[in-house]
């Protein structure tokens, strides 16, 4: 496993990291969740991601339990705040009240004294940015949070937050968590250049397009039993499982074969070609998937391969 600096910070994270959305505390039973996390740790993944909202706290409990047997300083743990944790008016968003209360609740569920990274899971137009940044700064000063991040903020929102933090001498955002894959490239236009300028690193989610970029789904083919798309509520994979995408996947399989690597390796190595990406944040429902996905670390695609991929994706 190779490690990269997270933006301009001194923190080193594994090029492949492991998340827990939908899976742990959800449709993946705990034994498999723990086995996947253990496999990841054994293979050098030092970066684990969760959120308060994943299965309303259950994912944090499963991830915390699995990681607790390892030395706390040997891994980087991230969680998030924003999405509703209850039905009350203060049970969501980025108000000082919700941010502080949810951080304390996450620490309890994770059974840890601090999280390495605390993300604002979306932008909250109903809370003044300064209120949120001050609350996060307080958490940093209390030692409950080491680094502050955001997820799915626009380039403009990121810029505003950086300028405000600098002006008010508050802890700065150092990491952004957007969706990025061969099938979802919106960040390339503005978010990446703005992040680079401000020393913010990317930790990108759904880098395998929720499994579409593993090649296991085929146009007109059977949905594999037990896969994410086999579940009624996730069957479109949030709009990623389309014929147009599956056509691209068939062509990408040929590129992978010509390079003597698997399609997931090609898809993840393509993401890691971006120097501003610190880590590709995958999900895994079984340890074998972790084993497959870590193979991408350190793989460099040559210019000809990158050009072929560009032609297919365009
Ligand atoms: P991926 O694109 O990596 O998809 C993961 C899923 O694909 C797995 O659960 C598995 O599903 C399948 N898969 C993975 N590897 C393989 C393989 N080698 N062979 C076959 N199938 C494979 O990422 P996710 O969509 O899971 O997102 C990753 C993480 O990103 C989340 O866990 C979460 O931490 C974070 N995230 C953050 C968001 C945000 O708003 N900040 C939003 C969404 C996610 P199966 O076996 O069930 O088919």
Short mmCIF file of C-alpha atoms and ligand atoms in Angstrom, two decimals:
data_model
loop_
_atom_site.label_atom_id
_atom_site.label_comp_id
_atom_site.label_asym_id
_atom_site.label_seq_id
_atom_site.Cartn_x
_atom_site.Cartn_y
_atom_site.Cartn_z
CA UNK A 1 0.00 0.00 0.00
CA UNK A 2 1.23 3.48 -0.82
CA UNK A 3 0.35 6.55 1.24
CA UNK A 4 -0.25 10.15 0.25
CA UNK A 5 -0.32 13.43 2.10
CA UNK A 6 -3.83 14.68 2.68
CA UNK A 7 -3.71 18.03 0.87
CA UNK A 8 -0.99 20.21 2.37
CA UNK A 9 -1.30 18.61 5.84
CA UNK A 10 1.28 16.31 7.37
CA UNK A 11 -1.29 13.50 7.60
CA UNK A 12 -0.56 10.42 5.47
CA UNK A 13 -3.49 8.32 4.27
CA UNK A 14 -3.59 5.09 2.28
CA UNK A 15 -4.32 5.52 -1.44
CA UNK A 16 -7.28 3.18 -0.95
CA UNK A 17 -9.57 3.80 2.02
CA UNK A 18 -12.64 1.92 3.24
CA UNK A 19 -16.11 3.37 3.84
CA UNK A 20 -19.30 2.11 5.45
CA UNK A 21 -22.27 3.69 3.63
CA UNK A 22 -25.21 1.27 3.12
CA UNK A 23 -22.94 -1.65 3.97
CA UNK A 24 -21.80 -1.83 7.61
CA UNK A 25 -24.63 -1.72 10.12
CA UNK A 26 -26.81 -2.13 6.99
CA UNK A 27 -27.09 -4.83 4.31
CA UNK A 28 -23.73 -6.43 5.12
CA UNK A 29 -23.95 -8.56 8.25
CA UNK A 30 -21.56 -7.66 11.06
CA UNK A 31 -19.30 -10.68 10.65
CA UNK A 32 -18.55 -9.76 7.04
CA UNK A 33 -18.22 -6.08 7.91
CA UNK A 34 -15.63 -6.86 10.60
CA UNK A 35 -13.80 -9.31 8.32
CA UNK A 36 -13.63 -6.65 5.58
CA UNK A 37 -12.30 -4.02 7.98
CA UNK A 38 -9.73 -6.50 9.37
CA UNK A 39 -8.64 -7.43 5.86
CA UNK A 40 -8.26 -3.75 4.98
CA UNK A 41 -6.15 -3.08 8.07
CA UNK A 42 -3.96 -6.13 7.35
CA UNK A 43 -3.39 -4.94 3.79
CA UNK A 44 -2.21 -1.50 4.86
CA UNK A 45 -5.41 0.54 4.60
CA UNK A 46 -5.04 3.06 7.42
CA UNK A 47 -8.05 5.23 6.56
CA UNK A 48 -11.64 4.39 7.52
CA UNK A 49 -14.72 6.47 6.80
CA UNK A 50 -18.18 6.59 8.31
CA UNK A 51 -20.93 9.13 9.12
CA UNK A 52 -23.40 9.66 11.93
CA UNK A 53 -26.27 9.24 9.47
CA UNK A 54 -25.21 5.85 8.06
CA UNK A 55 -27.96 3.58 9.40
CA UNK A 56 -28.59 6.31 11.99
CA UNK A 57 -25.44 5.57 13.99
CA UNK A 58 -25.28 1.80 13.45
CA UNK A 59 -22.40 2.02 10.95
CA UNK A 60 -20.33 3.98 13.48
CA UNK A 61 -20.97 1.32 16.11
CA UNK A 62 -19.84 -1.51 13.80
CA UNK A 63 -16.78 0.39 12.52
CA UNK A 64 -15.80 1.49 16.04
CA UNK A 65 -16.09 -2.05 17.38
CA UNK A 66 -14.01 -3.51 14.56
CA UNK A 67 -11.25 -0.91 14.90
CA UNK A 68 -11.09 -0.81 18.68
CA UNK A 69 -8.69 -3.76 18.87
CA UNK A 70 -6.05 -1.80 16.93
CA UNK A 71 -3.79 0.93 18.33
CA UNK A 72 -5.66 4.21 17.93
CA UNK A 73 -2.61 5.96 16.46
CA UNK A 74 -2.30 3.34 13.71
CA UNK A 75 -5.36 4.41 11.72
CA UNK A 76 -7.16 7.54 10.55
CA UNK A 77 -10.87 7.66 11.33
CA UNK A 78 -13.36 10.04 9.74
CA UNK A 79 -17.01 10.74 10.39
CA UNK A 80 -19.54 13.38 9.33
CA UNK A 81 -22.40 15.62 10.39
CA UNK A 82 -25.32 17.27 8.55
CA UNK A 83 -28.06 14.81 7.57
CA UNK A 84 -31.05 14.30 9.93
CA UNK A 85 -30.53 12.20 13.05
CA UNK A 86 -34.08 12.79 14.29
CA UNK A 87 -37.29 14.59 13.41
CA UNK A 88 -36.76 17.73 15.53
CA UNK A 89 -35.88 21.16 14.10
CA UNK A 90 -32.33 20.94 15.49
CA UNK A 91 -31.67 17.35 14.48
CA UNK A 92 -29.92 18.21 11.22
CA UNK A 93 -27.69 20.80 9.60
CA UNK A 94 -24.54 22.59 10.71
CA UNK A 95 -25.70 24.74 13.62
CA UNK A 96 -23.29 24.97 16.55
CA UNK A 97 -25.78 22.96 18.60
CA UNK A 98 -26.09 20.09 16.14
CA UNK A 99 -22.38 19.96 15.21
CA UNK A 100 -21.20 19.81 18.85
CA UNK A 101 -23.91 17.39 19.99
CA UNK A 102 -23.40 15.06 17.04
CA UNK A 103 -19.64 15.06 17.41
CA UNK A 104 -20.04 13.95 21.03
CA UNK A 105 -22.60 11.32 20.00
CA UNK A 106 -20.30 10.00 17.24
CA UNK A 107 -17.36 9.73 19.63
CA UNK A 108 -19.55 7.65 21.97
CA UNK A 109 -20.77 5.35 19.19
CA UNK A 110 -17.24 4.96 17.81
CA UNK A 111 -15.91 4.46 21.35
CA UNK A 112 -12.99 6.80 20.78
CA UNK A 113 -11.75 10.07 22.26
CA UNK A 114 -11.24 11.82 18.93
CA UNK A 115 -11.86 11.53 15.22
CA UNK A 116 -9.05 12.38 12.84
CA UNK A 117 -11.34 14.03 10.31
CA UNK A 118 -14.77 15.57 10.85
CA UNK A 119 -16.68 16.42 7.67
CA UNK A 120 -19.60 18.74 7.07
CA UNK A 121 -21.59 16.22 5.02
CA UNK A 122 -23.22 18.98 2.90
CA UNK A 123 -23.38 22.80 2.93
CA UNK A 124 -26.07 24.26 5.21
CA UNK A 125 -27.62 27.43 3.76
CA UNK A 126 -29.60 27.92 7.00
CA UNK A 127 -26.56 28.37 9.26
CA UNK A 128 -24.06 31.24 9.00
CA UNK A 129 -20.77 29.76 7.83
CA UNK A 130 -18.92 31.45 10.69
CA UNK A 131 -21.12 29.68 13.26
CA UNK A 132 -20.18 26.29 11.77
CA UNK A 133 -16.49 27.09 11.39
CA UNK A 134 -16.30 28.35 14.99
CA UNK A 135 -18.00 25.21 16.30
CA UNK A 136 -15.53 23.05 14.34
CA UNK A 137 -12.63 25.17 15.57
CA UNK A 138 -13.79 24.60 19.17
CA UNK A 139 -13.88 20.83 18.56
CA UNK A 140 -10.33 21.00 17.22
CA UNK A 141 -9.16 22.98 20.24
CA UNK A 142 -10.84 20.46 22.55
CA UNK A 143 -8.90 17.67 20.83
CA UNK A 144 -12.07 15.90 19.69
CA UNK A 145 -11.35 16.55 16.01
CA UNK A 146 -7.91 16.74 14.40
CA UNK A 147 -8.75 17.92 10.87
CA UNK A 148 -11.81 19.58 9.35
CA UNK A 149 -13.36 18.62 6.02
CA UNK A 150 -16.39 19.15 3.82
CA UNK A 151 -18.32 16.91 1.45
CA UNK A 152 -20.02 17.96 -1.77
CA UNK A 153 -19.46 21.67 -1.29
CA UNK A 154 -19.14 23.77 -4.43
CA UNK A 155 -15.89 25.48 -5.39
CA UNK A 156 -17.48 28.76 -4.35
CA UNK A 157 -18.50 27.47 -0.92
CA UNK A 158 -15.03 26.01 -0.34
CA UNK A 159 -13.40 29.31 -1.31
CA UNK A 160 -15.68 31.27 1.01
CA UNK A 161 -14.93 28.94 3.92
CA UNK A 162 -11.17 29.19 3.40
CA UNK A 163 -11.24 32.98 3.24
CA UNK A 164 -13.48 33.28 6.29
CA UNK A 165 -11.35 30.87 8.33
CA UNK A 166 -8.19 32.81 7.43
CA UNK A 167 -9.80 36.15 8.26
CA UNK A 168 -11.09 34.95 11.64
CA UNK A 169 -8.07 32.74 12.41
CA UNK A 170 -10.20 29.61 12.58
CA UNK A 171 -9.08 26.09 11.71
CA UNK A 172 -9.11 25.66 7.94
CA UNK A 173 -10.75 23.01 5.78
CA UNK A 174 -8.04 20.61 4.60
CA UNK A 175 -10.06 17.87 2.89
CA UNK A 176 -13.02 17.58 0.56
CA UNK A 177 -15.08 14.43 -0.02
CA UNK A 178 -16.85 14.52 -3.40
CA UNK A 179 -18.14 11.79 -5.70
CA UNK A 180 -15.59 11.00 -8.40
CA UNK A 181 -15.26 8.12 -10.81
CA UNK A 182 -14.90 7.42 -14.52
CA UNK A 183 -18.69 7.84 -14.67
CA UNK A 184 -18.97 11.03 -12.56
CA UNK A 185 -16.38 13.71 -13.28
CA UNK A 186 -18.01 17.00 -12.33
CA UNK A 187 -15.22 17.96 -9.86
CA UNK A 188 -12.61 18.23 -12.59
CA UNK A 189 -13.83 21.61 -13.79
CA UNK A 190 -13.84 23.78 -10.65
CA UNK A 191 -13.57 21.81 -7.42
CA UNK A 192 -10.16 20.27 -8.18
CA UNK A 193 -8.42 23.50 -9.26
CA UNK A 194 -9.84 25.47 -6.32
CA UNK A 195 -8.87 22.72 -3.87
CA UNK A 196 -5.36 22.53 -5.27
CA UNK A 197 -4.98 26.29 -4.89
CA UNK A 198 -5.95 26.13 -1.22
CA UNK A 199 -4.02 22.96 -0.32
CA UNK A 200 -7.17 20.88 0.12
CA UNK A 201 -6.95 17.17 -0.71
CA UNK A 202 -9.74 15.00 -2.15
CA UNK A 203 -11.00 11.76 -0.67
CA UNK A 204 -13.37 10.58 -3.35
CA UNK A 205 -16.47 8.46 -2.83
CA UNK A 206 -18.02 5.75 -5.01
CA UNK A 207 -14.84 5.47 -7.10
CA UNK A 208 -16.17 2.16 -8.47
CA UNK A 209 -19.56 3.74 -9.25
CA UNK A 210 -21.10 1.51 -6.58
CA UNK A 211 -19.86 -1.64 -8.32
CA UNK A 212 -20.66 -0.68 -11.94
CA UNK A 213 -16.92 -0.21 -12.61
CA UNK A 214 -16.10 -3.72 -11.41
CA UNK A 215 -17.75 -5.14 -14.54
CA UNK A 216 -20.15 -7.38 -12.63
CA UNK A 217 -23.27 -5.80 -14.15
CA UNK A 218 -23.92 -6.41 -17.84
CA UNK A 219 -26.36 -4.85 -20.28
CA UNK A 220 -29.47 -7.04 -20.38
CA UNK A 221 -27.77 -9.47 -17.98
CA UNK A 222 -28.88 -10.90 -14.64
CA UNK A 223 -28.20 -8.72 -11.62
CA UNK A 224 -25.78 -10.78 -9.49
CA UNK A 225 -27.46 -12.18 -6.37
CA UNK A 226 -26.42 -10.42 -3.18
CA UNK A 227 -25.06 -7.37 -5.02
CA UNK A 228 -26.11 -3.82 -4.12
CA UNK A 229 -28.28 -3.55 -7.23
CA UNK A 230 -30.09 -6.76 -6.25
CA UNK A 231 -31.75 -4.82 -3.44
CA UNK A 232 -35.01 -3.23 -4.49
CA UNK A 233 -34.25 0.19 -2.98
CA UNK A 234 -30.79 0.46 -4.57
CA UNK A 235 -31.57 -1.22 -7.90
CA UNK A 236 -30.61 1.76 -10.10
CA UNK A 237 -27.48 2.36 -7.98
CA UNK A 238 -28.63 5.95 -7.61
CA UNK A 239 -28.85 6.39 -11.37
CA UNK A 240 -25.44 4.88 -12.20
CA UNK A 241 -26.72 1.57 -13.58
CA UNK A 242 -27.66 2.67 -17.11
CA UNK A 243 -27.19 1.10 -20.53
CA UNK A 244 -24.96 4.01 -21.58
CA UNK A 245 -22.65 3.38 -18.60
CA UNK A 246 -22.64 -0.38 -19.18
CA UNK A 247 -21.58 0.22 -22.81
CA UNK A 248 -18.61 2.21 -21.54
CA UNK A 249 -17.79 -0.53 -19.04
CA UNK A 250 -17.57 -3.15 -21.83
CA UNK A 251 -15.01 -1.00 -23.66
CA UNK A 252 -13.09 -0.26 -20.45
CA UNK A 253 -12.84 -4.02 -19.81
CA UNK A 254 -10.82 -4.32 -23.05
CA UNK A 255 -8.44 -1.57 -21.92
CA UNK A 256 -7.99 -3.33 -18.58
CA UNK A 257 -7.33 -6.67 -20.28
CA UNK A 258 -4.75 -5.10 -22.64
CA UNK A 259 -2.97 -3.73 -19.56
CA UNK A 260 -3.21 -7.11 -17.80
CA UNK A 261 -5.05 -5.62 -14.85
CA UNK A 262 -8.62 -6.01 -13.61
CA UNK A 263 -11.32 -3.43 -14.32
CA UNK A 264 -11.51 -2.27 -10.65
CA UNK A 265 -7.72 -1.77 -10.70
CA UNK A 266 -8.01 0.29 -13.90
CA UNK A 267 -10.86 2.38 -12.47
CA UNK A 268 -9.04 3.10 -9.20
CA UNK A 269 -5.62 3.71 -10.78
CA UNK A 270 -7.34 6.18 -13.14
CA UNK A 271 -8.60 8.11 -10.11
CA UNK A 272 -5.21 8.03 -8.43
CA UNK A 273 -3.64 9.63 -11.54
CA UNK A 274 -4.92 12.92 -10.06
CA UNK A 275 -2.26 14.25 -7.69
CA UNK A 276 -4.89 16.21 -5.73
CA UNK A 277 -6.70 12.98 -4.83
CA UNK A 278 -5.30 11.66 -1.56
CA UNK A 279 -7.41 8.51 -1.42
CA UNK A 280 -10.04 6.55 -3.34
CA UNK A 281 -12.72 5.69 -0.79
CA UNK A 282 -14.21 2.31 -1.70
CA UNK A 283 -16.93 0.21 -0.17
CA UNK A 284 -16.70 -3.56 0.25
CA UNK A 285 -19.27 -6.13 1.21
CA UNK A 286 -16.68 -8.93 1.51
CA UNK A 287 -12.95 -9.17 2.36
CA UNK A 288 -12.18 -10.48 -1.16
CA UNK A 289 -13.35 -7.17 -2.61
CA UNK A 290 -10.91 -5.31 -0.36
CA UNK A 291 -8.16 -7.64 -1.53
CA UNK A 292 -9.01 -6.88 -5.15
CA UNK A 293 -9.33 -3.14 -4.66
CA UNK A 294 -6.02 -2.54 -2.86
CA UNK A 295 -4.17 -3.85 -5.92
CA UNK A 296 -4.66 -0.44 -7.56
CA UNK A 297 -2.31 1.32 -5.15
CA UNK A 298 0.91 2.19 -6.91
CA UNK A 299 -0.37 1.28 -10.41
CA UNK A 300 0.53 3.96 -12.98
CA UNK A 301 -1.39 4.08 -16.26
CA UNK A 302 0.61 5.16 -19.30
CA UNK A 303 -0.36 8.03 -21.61
CA UNK A 304 -1.69 5.75 -24.32
CA UNK A 305 -3.99 3.97 -21.85
CA UNK A 306 -5.20 7.28 -20.43
CA UNK A 307 -5.96 8.53 -23.95
CA UNK A 308 -7.96 5.36 -24.76
CA UNK A 309 -9.94 5.78 -21.55
CA UNK A 310 -10.60 9.44 -22.35
CA UNK A 311 -11.99 8.46 -25.77
CA UNK A 312 -14.36 5.96 -24.18
CA UNK A 313 -15.59 8.30 -21.47
CA UNK A 314 -16.03 11.34 -23.68
P1 LIG B 1 -17.79 1.96 -4.39
O1 LIG B 1 -17.97 2.68 -5.67
O2 LIG B 1 -16.43 1.44 -4.06
O3 LIG B 1 -18.85 0.77 -4.35
C1 LIG B 1 -18.74 -0.20 -3.36
C2 LIG B 1 -19.60 -1.40 -3.66
O4 LIG B 1 -19.25 -1.99 -4.91
C3 LIG B 1 -19.34 -2.49 -2.61
O5 LIG B 1 -20.11 -2.32 -1.45
C4 LIG B 1 -19.67 -3.75 -3.38
O6 LIG B 1 -21.10 -3.88 -3.41
C5 LIG B 1 -19.15 -3.40 -4.78
N1 LIG B 1 -17.74 -3.76 -4.94
C6 LIG B 1 -16.65 -3.13 -4.42
N2 LIG B 1 -15.52 -3.73 -4.80
C7 LIG B 1 -15.86 -4.75 -5.59
C8 LIG B 1 -15.12 -5.72 -6.31
N3 LIG B 1 -13.78 -5.72 -6.28
N4 LIG B 1 -15.80 -6.63 -7.05
C9 LIG B 1 -17.15 -6.62 -7.10
N5 LIG B 1 -17.91 -5.73 -6.43
C10 LIG B 1 -17.27 -4.78 -5.68
O7 LIG B 1 -18.15 2.91 -3.20
P2 LIG B 1 -19.46 3.21 -2.29
O8 LIG B 1 -20.58 3.64 -3.15
O9 LIG B 1 -19.68 2.07 -1.37
O10 LIG B 1 -18.92 4.44 -1.47
C11 LIG B 1 -17.70 4.29 -0.74
C12 LIG B 1 -17.74 5.10 0.52
O11 LIG B 1 -17.81 6.48 0.22
C13 LIG B 1 -18.96 4.86 1.41
O12 LIG B 1 -18.83 3.67 2.16
C14 LIG B 1 -18.95 6.08 2.27
O13 LIG B 1 -18.01 5.95 3.32
C15 LIG B 1 -18.49 7.16 1.27
N6 LIG B 1 -19.64 7.91 0.70
C16 LIG B 1 -19.73 9.23 0.96
C17 LIG B 1 -20.77 10.00 0.50
C18 LIG B 1 -20.81 11.45 0.84
O14 LIG B 1 -21.84 12.10 0.59
N7 LIG B 1 -19.77 12.00 1.40
C19 LIG B 1 -21.85 9.40 -0.31
C20 LIG B 1 -21.66 8.00 -0.58
C21 LIG B 1 -20.58 7.31 -0.10
P3 LIG B 1 -21.90 -5.26 -3.51
O15 LIG B 1 -20.94 -6.39 -3.29
O16 LIG B 1 -22.92 -5.16 -2.47
O17 LIG B 1 -22.47 -5.24 -4.89
#
